[in-house]
XYZ file of C-alpha atoms in Angstrom:
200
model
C 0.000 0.000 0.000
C 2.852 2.486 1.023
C 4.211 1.600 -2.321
C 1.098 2.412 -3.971
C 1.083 5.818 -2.183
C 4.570 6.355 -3.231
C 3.801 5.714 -7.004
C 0.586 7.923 -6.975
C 2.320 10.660 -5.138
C 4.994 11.086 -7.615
C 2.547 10.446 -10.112
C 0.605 13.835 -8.796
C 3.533 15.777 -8.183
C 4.634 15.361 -11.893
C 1.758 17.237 -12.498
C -0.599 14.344 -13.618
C -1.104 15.962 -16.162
C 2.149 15.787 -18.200
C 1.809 14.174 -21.094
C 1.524 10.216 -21.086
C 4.876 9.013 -20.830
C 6.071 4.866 -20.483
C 6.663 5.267 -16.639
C 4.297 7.163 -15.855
C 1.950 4.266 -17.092
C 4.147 1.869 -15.867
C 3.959 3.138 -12.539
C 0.427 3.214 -12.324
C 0.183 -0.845 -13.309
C 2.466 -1.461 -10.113
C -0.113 0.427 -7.676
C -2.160 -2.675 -6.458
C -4.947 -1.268 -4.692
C -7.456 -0.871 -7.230
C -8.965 2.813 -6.491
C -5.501 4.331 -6.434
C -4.711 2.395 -9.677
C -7.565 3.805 -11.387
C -6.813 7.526 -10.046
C -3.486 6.626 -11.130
C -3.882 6.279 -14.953
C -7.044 8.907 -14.948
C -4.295 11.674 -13.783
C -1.603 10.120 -16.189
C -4.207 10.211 -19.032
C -5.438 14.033 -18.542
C -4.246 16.194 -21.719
C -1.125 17.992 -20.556
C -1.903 21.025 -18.084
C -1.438 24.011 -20.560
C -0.092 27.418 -18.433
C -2.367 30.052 -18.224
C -1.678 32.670 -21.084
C -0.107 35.645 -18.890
C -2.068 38.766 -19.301
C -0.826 40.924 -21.908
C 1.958 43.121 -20.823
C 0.329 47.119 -20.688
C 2.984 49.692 -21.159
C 2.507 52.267 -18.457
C 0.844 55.122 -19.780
C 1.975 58.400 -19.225
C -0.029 60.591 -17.203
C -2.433 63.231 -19.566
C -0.416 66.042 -20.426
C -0.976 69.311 -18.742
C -1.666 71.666 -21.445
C -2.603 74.771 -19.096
C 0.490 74.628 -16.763
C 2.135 75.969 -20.131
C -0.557 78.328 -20.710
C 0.076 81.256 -23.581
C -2.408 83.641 -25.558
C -2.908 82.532 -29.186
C -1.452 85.036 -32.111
C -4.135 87.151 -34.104
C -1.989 89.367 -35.682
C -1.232 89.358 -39.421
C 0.606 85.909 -40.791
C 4.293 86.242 -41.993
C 5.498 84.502 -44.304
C 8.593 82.593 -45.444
C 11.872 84.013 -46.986
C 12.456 81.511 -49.014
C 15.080 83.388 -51.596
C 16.815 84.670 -48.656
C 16.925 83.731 -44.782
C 14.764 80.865 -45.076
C 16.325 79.405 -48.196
C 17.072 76.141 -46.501
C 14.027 75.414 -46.236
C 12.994 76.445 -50.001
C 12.556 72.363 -51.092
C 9.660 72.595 -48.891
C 7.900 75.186 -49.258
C 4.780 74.563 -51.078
C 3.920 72.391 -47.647
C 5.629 75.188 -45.586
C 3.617 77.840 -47.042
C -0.177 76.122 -46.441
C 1.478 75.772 -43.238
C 1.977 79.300 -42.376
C -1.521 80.876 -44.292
C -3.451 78.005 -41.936
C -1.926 80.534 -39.151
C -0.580 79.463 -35.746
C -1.426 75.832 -34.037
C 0.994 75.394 -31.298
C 2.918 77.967 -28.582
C 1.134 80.978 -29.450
C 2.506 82.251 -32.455
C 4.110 78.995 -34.265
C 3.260 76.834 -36.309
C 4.163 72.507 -36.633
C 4.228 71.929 -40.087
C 4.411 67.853 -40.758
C 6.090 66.640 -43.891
C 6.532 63.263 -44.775
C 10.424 61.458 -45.179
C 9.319 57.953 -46.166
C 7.786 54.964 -44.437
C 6.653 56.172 -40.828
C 8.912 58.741 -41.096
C 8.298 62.739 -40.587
C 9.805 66.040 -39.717
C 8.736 68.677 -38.413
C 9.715 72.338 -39.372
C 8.296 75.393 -37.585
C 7.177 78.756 -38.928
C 6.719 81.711 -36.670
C 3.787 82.876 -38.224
C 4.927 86.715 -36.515
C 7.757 87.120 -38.690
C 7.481 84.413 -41.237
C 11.051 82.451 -40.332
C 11.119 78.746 -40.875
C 13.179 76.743 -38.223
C 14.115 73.066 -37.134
C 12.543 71.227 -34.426
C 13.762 67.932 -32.857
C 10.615 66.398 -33.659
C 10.772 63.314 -36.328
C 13.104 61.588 -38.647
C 14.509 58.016 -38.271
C 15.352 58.564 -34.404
C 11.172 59.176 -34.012
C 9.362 56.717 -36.195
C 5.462 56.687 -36.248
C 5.454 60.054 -34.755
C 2.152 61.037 -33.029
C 2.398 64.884 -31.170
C -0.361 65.953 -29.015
C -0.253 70.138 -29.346
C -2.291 73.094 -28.621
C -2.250 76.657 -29.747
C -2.708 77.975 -26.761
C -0.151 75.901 -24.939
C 4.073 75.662 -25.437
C 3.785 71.845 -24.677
C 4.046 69.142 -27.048
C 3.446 65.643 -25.834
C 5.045 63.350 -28.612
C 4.782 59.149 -28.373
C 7.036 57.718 -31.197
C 9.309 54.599 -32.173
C 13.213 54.317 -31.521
C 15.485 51.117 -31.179
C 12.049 49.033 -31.817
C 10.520 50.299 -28.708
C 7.699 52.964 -27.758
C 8.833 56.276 -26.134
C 6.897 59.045 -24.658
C 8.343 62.643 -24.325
C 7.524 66.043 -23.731
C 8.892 68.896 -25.347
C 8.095 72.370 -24.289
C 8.550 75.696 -26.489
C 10.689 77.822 -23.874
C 10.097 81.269 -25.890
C 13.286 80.757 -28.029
C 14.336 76.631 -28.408
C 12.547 73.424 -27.661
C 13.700 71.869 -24.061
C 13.245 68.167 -24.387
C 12.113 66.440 -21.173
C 12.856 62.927 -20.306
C 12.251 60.400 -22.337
C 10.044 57.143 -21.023
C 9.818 53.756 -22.774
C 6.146 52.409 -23.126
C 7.194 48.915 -23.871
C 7.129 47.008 -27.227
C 6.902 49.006 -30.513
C 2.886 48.148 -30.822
C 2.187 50.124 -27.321
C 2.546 53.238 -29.222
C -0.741 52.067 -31.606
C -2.682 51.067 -28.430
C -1.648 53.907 -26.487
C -4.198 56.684 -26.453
């Protein structure tokens, strides 16, 4: 009987449920007491015990950005435009989508305004006009570093909250318009590259 014990014991703490091997079928014929023998080869027969599928990892979502703790008064003034044949001649291959840009008038900080152009698959940048005096500058918004890049913005706010794709994974920032240059904030990783297309 203690033998019996023994072989349904280890039987159980396999598992019982692992898959049907020799021994474990083996072992069960040596159990003499009939009860246990029949216990025995209904554990060892079970399908094998498949582990719960873990929950889904959720990236940790950044907290809502606070728009109004960058509060500033939107532009209504008249709309500058673009040098293009002199001090904003950089920018000249652009500026059909720089121009519509500008005349659309200010969408972010005020007085400036995000102008999104397109630099292949997933891939933007992100020039700024000052829609006061018409000059075109960089941002560090977009381009290879920021794949997918989706920018939450207001007009009447200096902060942009950007979620985009480096090194495969999905990063959060905040970026806020100090009056003369962009101040980047730190930069927090979501999780896998798809977090940034659930994150909202």
């Amino acid at each position: 009987m203690r033998t019996a014990l023994a072989a349904l014991a280890l039987v159980v703490a396999a598992g019982g449920a692992q898959a049907q091997s020799a021994s474990d079928i083996a072992a069960c014929r040596d159990v003499k007491d009939s009860l246990l023998r029949l216990r025995c080869f209904d554990d060892v027969s079970k399908p094998a015990a498949q582990a719960a599928p873990s929950a889904p990892t959720t990236a940790t979502k950044p907290k809502a950005p606070d728009f109004a703790a960058y509060a500033v008064a939107p532009y209504r003034g008249p709309i500058g435009l673009p040098d293009f044949r002199g001090r904003d001649r950089q920018h000249a291959s652009y500026r059909t989508r720089i121009l519509a840009g500008a005349k659309a008038g200010p969408n972010f900080a005020g007085h400036l305004a995000l102008v999104t152009i397109g630099c292949g698959s997933s891939c933007v940048f992100v020039p700024v006009v000052d829609v006061q005096t018409g000059r075109v500058f960089d941002s560090p918004l977009g381009g290879e570093d920021m794949l997918s890049l989706d920018m939450k913005y207001q007009v009447n706010s200096r902060l942009i909250a950007a979620r985009y794709i480096a090194d495969e994974r999905c990063k959060f920032e905040e970026i806020v318009w100090t009056g003369s240059s962009f101040q980047r904030g730190s930069v927090k990783d979501l999780g896998e590259r798809e977090a940034c297309w659930a994150a909202d």
